[in-house]
CSV table of C-alpha atoms in Angstrom, one decimal:
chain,number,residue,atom,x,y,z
A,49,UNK,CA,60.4,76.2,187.3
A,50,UNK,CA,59.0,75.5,191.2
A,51,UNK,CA,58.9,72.0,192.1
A,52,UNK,CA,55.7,71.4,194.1
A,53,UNK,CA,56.2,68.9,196.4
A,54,UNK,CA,52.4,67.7,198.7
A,55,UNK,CA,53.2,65.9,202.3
A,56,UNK,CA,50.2,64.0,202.5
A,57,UNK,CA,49.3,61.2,204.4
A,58,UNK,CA,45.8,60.3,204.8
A,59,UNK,CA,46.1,59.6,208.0
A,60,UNK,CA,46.2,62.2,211.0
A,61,UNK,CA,48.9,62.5,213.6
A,62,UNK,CA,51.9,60.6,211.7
A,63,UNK,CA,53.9,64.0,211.2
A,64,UNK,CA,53.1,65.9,208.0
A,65,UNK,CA,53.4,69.5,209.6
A,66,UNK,CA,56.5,68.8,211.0
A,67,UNK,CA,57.8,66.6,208.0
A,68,UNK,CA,56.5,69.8,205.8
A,69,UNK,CA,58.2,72.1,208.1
A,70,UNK,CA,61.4,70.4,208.2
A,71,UNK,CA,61.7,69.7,204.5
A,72,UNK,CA,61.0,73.4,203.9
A,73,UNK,CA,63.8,74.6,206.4
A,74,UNK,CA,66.2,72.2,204.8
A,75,UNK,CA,65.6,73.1,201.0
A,76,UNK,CA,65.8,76.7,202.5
A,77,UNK,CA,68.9,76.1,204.2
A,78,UNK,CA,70.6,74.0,200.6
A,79,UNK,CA,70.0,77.8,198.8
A,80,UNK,CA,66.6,76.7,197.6
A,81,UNK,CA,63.7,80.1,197.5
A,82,UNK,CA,61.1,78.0,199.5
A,83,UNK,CA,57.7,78.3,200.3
A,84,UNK,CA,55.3,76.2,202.7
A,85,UNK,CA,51.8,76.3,202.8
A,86,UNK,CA,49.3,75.4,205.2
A,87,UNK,CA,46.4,73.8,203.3
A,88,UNK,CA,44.4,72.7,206.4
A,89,UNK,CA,41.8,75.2,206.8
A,90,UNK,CA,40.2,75.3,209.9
A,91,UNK,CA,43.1,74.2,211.8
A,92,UNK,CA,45.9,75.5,211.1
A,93,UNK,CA,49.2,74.5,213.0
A,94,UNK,CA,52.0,75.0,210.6
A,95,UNK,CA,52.8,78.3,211.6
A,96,UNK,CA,53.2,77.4,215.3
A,97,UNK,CA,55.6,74.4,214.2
A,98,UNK,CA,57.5,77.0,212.1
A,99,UNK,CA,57.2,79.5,215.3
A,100,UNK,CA,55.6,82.2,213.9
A,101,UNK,CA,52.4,82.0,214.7
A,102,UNK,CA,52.3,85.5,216.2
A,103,UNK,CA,52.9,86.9,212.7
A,104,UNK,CA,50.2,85.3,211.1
A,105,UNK,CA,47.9,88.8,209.7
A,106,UNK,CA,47.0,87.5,206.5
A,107,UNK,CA,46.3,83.7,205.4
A,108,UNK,CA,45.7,81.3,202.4
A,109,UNK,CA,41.9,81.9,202.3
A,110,UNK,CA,42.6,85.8,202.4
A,111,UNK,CA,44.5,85.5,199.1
A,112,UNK,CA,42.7,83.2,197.7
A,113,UNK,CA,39.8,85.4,197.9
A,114,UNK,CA,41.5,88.5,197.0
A,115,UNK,CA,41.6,90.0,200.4
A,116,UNK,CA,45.4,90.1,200.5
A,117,UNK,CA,48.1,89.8,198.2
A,118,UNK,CA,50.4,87.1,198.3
A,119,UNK,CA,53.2,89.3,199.1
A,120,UNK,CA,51.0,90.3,201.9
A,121,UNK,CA,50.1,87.1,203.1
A,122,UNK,CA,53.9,85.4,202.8
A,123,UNK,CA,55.1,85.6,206.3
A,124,UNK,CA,59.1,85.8,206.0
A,125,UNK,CA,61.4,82.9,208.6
A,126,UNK,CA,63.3,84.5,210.7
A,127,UNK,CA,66.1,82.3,210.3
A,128,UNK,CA,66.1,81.6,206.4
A,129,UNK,CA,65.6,84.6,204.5
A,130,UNK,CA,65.1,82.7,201.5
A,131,UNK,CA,62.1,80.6,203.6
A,132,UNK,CA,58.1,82.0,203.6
A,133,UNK,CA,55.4,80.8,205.1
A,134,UNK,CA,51.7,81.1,204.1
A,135,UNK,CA,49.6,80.4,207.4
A,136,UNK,CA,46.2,78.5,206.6
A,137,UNK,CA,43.0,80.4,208.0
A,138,UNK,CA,42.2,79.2,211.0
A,139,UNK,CA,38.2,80.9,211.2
A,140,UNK,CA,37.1,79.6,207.6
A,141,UNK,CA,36.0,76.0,206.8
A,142,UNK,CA,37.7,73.8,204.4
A,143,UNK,CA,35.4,74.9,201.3
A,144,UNK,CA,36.8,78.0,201.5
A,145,UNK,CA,39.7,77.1,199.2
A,146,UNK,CA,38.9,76.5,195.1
A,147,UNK,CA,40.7,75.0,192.6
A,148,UNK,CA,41.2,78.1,190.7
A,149,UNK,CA,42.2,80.2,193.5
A,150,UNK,CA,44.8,77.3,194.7
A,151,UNK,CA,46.1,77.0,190.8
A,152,UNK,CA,46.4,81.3,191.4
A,153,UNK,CA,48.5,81.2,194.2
A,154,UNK,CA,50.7,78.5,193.1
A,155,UNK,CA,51.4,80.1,190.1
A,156,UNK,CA,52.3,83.5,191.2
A,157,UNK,CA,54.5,81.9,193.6
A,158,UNK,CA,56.2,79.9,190.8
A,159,UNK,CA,56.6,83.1,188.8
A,160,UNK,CA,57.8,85.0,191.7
A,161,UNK,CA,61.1,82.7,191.4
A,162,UNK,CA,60.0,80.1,194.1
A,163,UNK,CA,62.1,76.8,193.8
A,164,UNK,CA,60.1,75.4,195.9
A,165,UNK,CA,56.5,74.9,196.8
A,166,UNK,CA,55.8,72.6,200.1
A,167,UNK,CA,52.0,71.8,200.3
A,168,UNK,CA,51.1,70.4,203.7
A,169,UNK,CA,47.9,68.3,203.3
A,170,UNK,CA,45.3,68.4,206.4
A,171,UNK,CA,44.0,64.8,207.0
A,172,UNK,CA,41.5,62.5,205.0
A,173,UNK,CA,40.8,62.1,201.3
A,174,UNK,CA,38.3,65.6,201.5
A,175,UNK,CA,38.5,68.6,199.6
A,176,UNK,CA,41.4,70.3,201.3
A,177,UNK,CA,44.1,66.8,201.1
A,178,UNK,CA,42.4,66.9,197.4
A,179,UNK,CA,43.6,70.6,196.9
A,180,UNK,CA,46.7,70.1,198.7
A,181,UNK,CA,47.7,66.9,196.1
A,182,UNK,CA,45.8,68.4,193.0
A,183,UNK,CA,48.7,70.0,191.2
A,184,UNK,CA,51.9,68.4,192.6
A,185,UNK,CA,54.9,67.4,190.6
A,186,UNK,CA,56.1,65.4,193.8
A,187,UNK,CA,54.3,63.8,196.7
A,188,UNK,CA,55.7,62.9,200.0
A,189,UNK,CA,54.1,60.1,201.9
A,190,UNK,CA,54.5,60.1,205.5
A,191,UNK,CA,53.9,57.4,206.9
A,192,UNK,CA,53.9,55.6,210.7
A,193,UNK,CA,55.2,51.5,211.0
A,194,UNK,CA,51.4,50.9,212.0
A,195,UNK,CA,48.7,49.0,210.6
A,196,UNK,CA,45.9,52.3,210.1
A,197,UNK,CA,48.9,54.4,208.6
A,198,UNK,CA,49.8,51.9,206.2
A,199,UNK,CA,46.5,51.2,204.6
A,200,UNK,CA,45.5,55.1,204.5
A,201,UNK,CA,48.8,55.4,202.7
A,202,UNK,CA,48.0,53.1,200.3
A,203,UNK,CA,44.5,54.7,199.5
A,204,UNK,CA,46.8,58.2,199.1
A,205,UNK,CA,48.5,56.4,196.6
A,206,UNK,CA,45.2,55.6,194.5
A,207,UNK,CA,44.6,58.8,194.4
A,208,UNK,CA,47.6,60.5,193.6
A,209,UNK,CA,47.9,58.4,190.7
A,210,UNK,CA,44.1,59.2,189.7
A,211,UNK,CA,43.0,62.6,191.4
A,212,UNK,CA,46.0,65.0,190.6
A,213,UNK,CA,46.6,67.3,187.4
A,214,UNK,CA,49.6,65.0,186.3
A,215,UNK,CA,47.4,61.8,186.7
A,216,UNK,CA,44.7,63.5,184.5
A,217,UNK,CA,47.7,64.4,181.3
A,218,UNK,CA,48.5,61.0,181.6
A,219,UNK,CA,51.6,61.9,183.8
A,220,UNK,CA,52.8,60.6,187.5
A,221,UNK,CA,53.6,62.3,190.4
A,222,UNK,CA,56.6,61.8,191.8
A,223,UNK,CA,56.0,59.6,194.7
A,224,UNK,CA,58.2,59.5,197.9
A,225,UNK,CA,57.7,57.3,201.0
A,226,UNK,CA,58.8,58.8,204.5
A,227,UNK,CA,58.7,56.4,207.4
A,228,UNK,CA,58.4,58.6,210.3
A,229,UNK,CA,58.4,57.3,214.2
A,230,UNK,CA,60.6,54.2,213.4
A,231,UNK,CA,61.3,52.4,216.1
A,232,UNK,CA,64.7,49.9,215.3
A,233,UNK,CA,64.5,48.5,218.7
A,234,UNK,CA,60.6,47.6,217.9
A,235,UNK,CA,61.5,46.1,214.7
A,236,UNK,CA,63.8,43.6,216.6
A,237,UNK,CA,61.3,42.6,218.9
A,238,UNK,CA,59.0,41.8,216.2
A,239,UNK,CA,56.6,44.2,217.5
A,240,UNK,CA,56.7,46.7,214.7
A,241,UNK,CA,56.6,47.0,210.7
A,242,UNK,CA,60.0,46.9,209.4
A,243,UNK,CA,61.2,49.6,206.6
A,244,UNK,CA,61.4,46.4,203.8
A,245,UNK,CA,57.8,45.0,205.1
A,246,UNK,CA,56.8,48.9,204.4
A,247,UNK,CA,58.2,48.8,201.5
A,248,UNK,CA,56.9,45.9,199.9
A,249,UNK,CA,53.5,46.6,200.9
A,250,UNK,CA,53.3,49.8,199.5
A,251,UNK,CA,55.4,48.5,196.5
A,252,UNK,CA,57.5,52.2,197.1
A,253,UNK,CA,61.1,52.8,198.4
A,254,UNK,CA,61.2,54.9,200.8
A,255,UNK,CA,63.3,58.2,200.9
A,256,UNK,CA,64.1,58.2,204.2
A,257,UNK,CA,63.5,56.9,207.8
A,258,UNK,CA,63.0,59.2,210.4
A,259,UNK,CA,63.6,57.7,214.1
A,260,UNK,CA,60.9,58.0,217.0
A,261,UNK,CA,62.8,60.3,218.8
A,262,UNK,CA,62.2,63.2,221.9
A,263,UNK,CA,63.7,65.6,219.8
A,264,UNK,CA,60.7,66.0,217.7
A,265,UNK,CA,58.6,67.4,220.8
A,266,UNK,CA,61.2,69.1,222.1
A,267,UNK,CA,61.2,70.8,218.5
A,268,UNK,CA,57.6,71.4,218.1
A,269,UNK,CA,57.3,73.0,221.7
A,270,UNK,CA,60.0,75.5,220.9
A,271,UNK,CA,58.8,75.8,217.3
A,272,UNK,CA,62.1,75.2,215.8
A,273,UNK,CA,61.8,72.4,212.9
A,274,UNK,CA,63.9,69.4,214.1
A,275,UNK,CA,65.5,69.3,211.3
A,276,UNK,CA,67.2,72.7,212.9
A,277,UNK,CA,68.7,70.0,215.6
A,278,UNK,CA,71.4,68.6,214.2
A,279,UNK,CA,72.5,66.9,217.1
A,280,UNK,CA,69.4,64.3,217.0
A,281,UNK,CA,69.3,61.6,215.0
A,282,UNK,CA,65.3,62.9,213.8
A,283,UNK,CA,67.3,66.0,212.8
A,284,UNK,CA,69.7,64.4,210.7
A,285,UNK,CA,67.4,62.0,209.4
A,286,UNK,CA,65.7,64.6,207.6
A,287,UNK,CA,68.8,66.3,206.5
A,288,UNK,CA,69.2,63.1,204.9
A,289,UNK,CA,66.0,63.3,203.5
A,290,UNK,CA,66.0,66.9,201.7
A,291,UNK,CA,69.7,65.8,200.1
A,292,UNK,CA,67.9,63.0,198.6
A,293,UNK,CA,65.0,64.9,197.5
A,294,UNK,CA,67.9,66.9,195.7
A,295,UNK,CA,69.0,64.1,193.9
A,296,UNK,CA,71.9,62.9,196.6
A,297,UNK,CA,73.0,59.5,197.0
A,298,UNK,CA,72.6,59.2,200.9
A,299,UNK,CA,72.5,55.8,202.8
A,300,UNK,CA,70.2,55.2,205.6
A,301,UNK,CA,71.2,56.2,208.9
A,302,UNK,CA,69.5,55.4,212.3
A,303,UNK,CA,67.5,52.2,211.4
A,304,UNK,CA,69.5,49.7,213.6
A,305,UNK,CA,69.6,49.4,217.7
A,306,UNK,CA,72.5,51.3,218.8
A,307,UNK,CA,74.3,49.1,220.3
A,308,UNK,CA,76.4,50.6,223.5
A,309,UNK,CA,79.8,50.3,223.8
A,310,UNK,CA,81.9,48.8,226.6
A,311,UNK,CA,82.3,52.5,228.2
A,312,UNK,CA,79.1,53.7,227.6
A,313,UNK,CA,77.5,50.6,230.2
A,314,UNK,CA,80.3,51.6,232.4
A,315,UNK,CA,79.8,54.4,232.6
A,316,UNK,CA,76.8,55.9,231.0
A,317,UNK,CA,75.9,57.7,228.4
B,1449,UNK,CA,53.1,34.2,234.7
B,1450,UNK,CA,54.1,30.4,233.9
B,1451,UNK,CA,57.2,29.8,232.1
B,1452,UNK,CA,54.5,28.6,229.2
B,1453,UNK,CA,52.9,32.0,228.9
B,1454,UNK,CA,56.0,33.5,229.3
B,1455,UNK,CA,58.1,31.9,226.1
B,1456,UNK,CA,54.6,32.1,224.1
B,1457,UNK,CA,54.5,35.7,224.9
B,1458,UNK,CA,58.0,35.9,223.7
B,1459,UNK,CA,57.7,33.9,220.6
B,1460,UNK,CA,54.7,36.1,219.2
B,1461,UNK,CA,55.9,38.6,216.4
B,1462,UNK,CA,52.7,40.7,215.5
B,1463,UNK,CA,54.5,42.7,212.9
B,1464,UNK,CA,54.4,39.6,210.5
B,1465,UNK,CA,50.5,39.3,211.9
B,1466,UNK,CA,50.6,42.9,211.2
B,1467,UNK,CA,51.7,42.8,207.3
B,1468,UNK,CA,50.0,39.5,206.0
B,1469,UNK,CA,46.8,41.7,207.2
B,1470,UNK,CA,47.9,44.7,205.3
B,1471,UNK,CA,48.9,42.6,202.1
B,1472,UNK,CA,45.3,40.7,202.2
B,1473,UNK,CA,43.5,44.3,202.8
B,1474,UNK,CA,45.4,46.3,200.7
B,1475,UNK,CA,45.2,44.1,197.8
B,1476,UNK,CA,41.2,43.6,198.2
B,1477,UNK,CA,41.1,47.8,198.4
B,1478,UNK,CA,43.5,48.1,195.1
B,1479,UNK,CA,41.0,45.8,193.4
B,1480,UNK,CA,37.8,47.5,194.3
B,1481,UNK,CA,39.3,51.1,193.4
B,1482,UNK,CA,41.0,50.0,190.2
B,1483,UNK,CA,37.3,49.2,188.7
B,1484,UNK,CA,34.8,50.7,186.7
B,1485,UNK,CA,32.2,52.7,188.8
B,1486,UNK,CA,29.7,51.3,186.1
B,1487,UNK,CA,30.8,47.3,187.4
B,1488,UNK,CA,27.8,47.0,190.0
B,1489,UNK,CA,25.3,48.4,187.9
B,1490,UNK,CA,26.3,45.9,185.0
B,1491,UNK,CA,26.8,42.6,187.1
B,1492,UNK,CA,22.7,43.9,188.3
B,1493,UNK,CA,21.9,44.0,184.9
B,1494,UNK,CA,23.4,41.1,183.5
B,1495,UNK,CA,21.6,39.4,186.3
B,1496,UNK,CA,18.2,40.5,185.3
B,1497,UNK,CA,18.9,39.3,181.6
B,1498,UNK,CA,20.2,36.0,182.5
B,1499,UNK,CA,17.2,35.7,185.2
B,1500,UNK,CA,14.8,36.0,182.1
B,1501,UNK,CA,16.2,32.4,180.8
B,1502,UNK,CA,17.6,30.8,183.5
B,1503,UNK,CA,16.9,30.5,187.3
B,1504,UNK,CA,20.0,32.1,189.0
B,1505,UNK,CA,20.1,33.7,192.0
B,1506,UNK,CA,22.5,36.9,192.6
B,1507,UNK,CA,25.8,34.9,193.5
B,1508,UNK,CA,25.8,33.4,190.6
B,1509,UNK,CA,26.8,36.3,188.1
B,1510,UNK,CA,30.2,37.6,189.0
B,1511,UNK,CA,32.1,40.6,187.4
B,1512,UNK,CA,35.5,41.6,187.8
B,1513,UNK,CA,38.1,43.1,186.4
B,1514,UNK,CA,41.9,41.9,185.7
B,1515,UNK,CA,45.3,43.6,184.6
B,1516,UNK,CA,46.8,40.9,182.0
B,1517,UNK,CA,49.8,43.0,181.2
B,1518,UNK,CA,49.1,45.9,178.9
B,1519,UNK,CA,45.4,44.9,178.3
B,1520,UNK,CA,42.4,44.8,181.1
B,1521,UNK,CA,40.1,41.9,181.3
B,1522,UNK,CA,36.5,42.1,181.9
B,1523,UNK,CA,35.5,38.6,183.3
B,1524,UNK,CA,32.0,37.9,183.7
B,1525,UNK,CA,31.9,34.0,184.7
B,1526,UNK,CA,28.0,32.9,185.4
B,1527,UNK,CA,27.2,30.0,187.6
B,1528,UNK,CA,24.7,28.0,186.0
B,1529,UNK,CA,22.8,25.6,188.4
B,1530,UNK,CA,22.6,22.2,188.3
B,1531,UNK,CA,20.5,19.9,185.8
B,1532,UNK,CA,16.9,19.5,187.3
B,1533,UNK,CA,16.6,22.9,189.0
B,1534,UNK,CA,17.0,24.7,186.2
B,1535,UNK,CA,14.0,26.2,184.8
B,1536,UNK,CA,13.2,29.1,182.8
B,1537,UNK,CA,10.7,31.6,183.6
């Protein structure tokens, strides 16, 4: 049975392509047959996050509309050979995608042996986040310490617990909260939502905390998920983050103010 | 800078400002999407039968609904106005 997990957000430009990329190189990476899709027709970017957007011949509209098969359209990672991407389209407009043909592809995914199914939402509450949410068993939440974030989050909630397949048999999606650009420094200061004011807002735990960290840019220019880097603390993070979405006990790291040690202030570092 | 500004400046935490607006927002947004689409249209024409007997003017008819545990209230509360002014049409 594929679990089909949506990264969704509401909000633009708090990090669902790169959380979907990430969680979809770590599920590879833990044995799991992974795919990721790019639901955000029109504009797709998931492909050049993954770095393979000079592969792309065939995309999500194209099979959707029976102009290539899936196997076609499934562009294979380079560095997981259990890992596929399906690219969005990036010349059709976001109606291009039905319910049916969404419901198709997900199913001959799941019956293909896929584990895995990571849908990354575009932006806003319109009929590609819609599609994107419609038939997940899980949702992941991303979400930035910041007022706008917050509240669109919020309004995700509503409607994964109203607008998806599992809402409408009387079931839940699994919901997860990811903080993502956390700033423990920020928190201290008082000038930035801390992960327990998060929490009780959304009335959600979160399943992990990623930190506001270079590492993510440096990833997305190279188009190497960060979660690749396991030297940074973003890297880890979501390591952290894919264990728990496997049912691992993992406590928080990286949500405190490093503090420097005697040599380090001496000397650097 | 004076020193005033300066510890003012320091003592201002806008992440609490930050989540009392969220809770007060958030909450007002839950409410709204948790009802009824139908809600407007009835409180409009609850107004219109109650305008038939008494004078009451759009505030006064209020229609919401509340999660009492397991069941949902509908609570429709009408504001009558005072002795004297009322008068029915």
């Amino acid at each position: 049975m594929a679990e089909i997990i949506v990264v969704t957000s509401g909000k633009g430009g708090v990090g669902k392509t790169t959380t979907s990329a990430s969680l979809a190189c770590g599920l590879a990476k833990a044995g799991k047959r992974t795919a990721v899709i790019d639901f955000d027709v029109g504009l797709r970017n998931l492909d050049l996050i993954m770095g393979c957007e000079r592969r792309v011949v065939y995309d999500f509209v194209n099979v959707v509309h029976g102009e290539a098969s899936i196997k076609q359209a499934l562009i294979k990672d380079k560095r997981f050979e259990n890992l596929y991407i399906l690219a969005a389209s990036q010349t059709r407009d976001k109606d291009a995608l039905t319910k049916e043909g969404v419901e198709k592809v997900l199913k001959d995914l799941a019956d293909d042996g896929f584990d895995f199914i990571v849908c990354d939402s575009p932006a806003g509450i319109e009929k590609g986040a819609f599609l994107a949410m419609y038939f997940a068993d899980r949702a992941v939440v991303v979400v930035n310490p910041e007022v706008s974030s917050v509240r669109d989050s919020d309004r995700i909630l509503g409607l994964l617990a109203s607008k998806t397949k599992r809402a409408e048999n009387g079931e839940r999606v699994k919901e997860n909260l990811l903080l993502t650009r956390y700033s423990p420094a920020r928190v201290e200061k008082g000038d930035m939502l801390s992960i327990a004011d998060v929490e009780e807002i959304l009335g959600l735990k979160v399943i992990g905390v990623i930190p506001e960290s270079p590492e993510v840019l440096q990833s997305s220019n190279s188009g190497n998920p960060v979660i690749l880097d396991e030297a940074s603390n973003a890297g880890m993070a979501y390591v952290d983050a894919v264990a728990r979405i496997l049912g691992e006990e993992k406590p928080l790291r990286f949500i405190t103010v490093e503090k420097k040690g005697f040599f380090s202030k001496i000397f650097g570092g | 800078m004076g020193l005033f500004d300066f510890l003012s400046q320091r003592s201002k935490n806008t992440a609490n400002v930050a989540k009392d607006r969220l809770r007060i927002i958030i909450e007002q947004g839950r409410r709204e999407r948790g009802a009824p689409d139908y809600l407007p249209m009835l409180q409009r024409e609850l107004l219109e039968v109650i305008k038939k007997y008494i004078n009451v003017d759009i505030e006064a008819v209020k229609v919401d609904l509340h999660k009492d545990g397991e069941h949902e209230l509908l609570d429709i509360s009408v504001t009558l106005p005072e002795k004297g002014a009322a008068a029915a049409g």
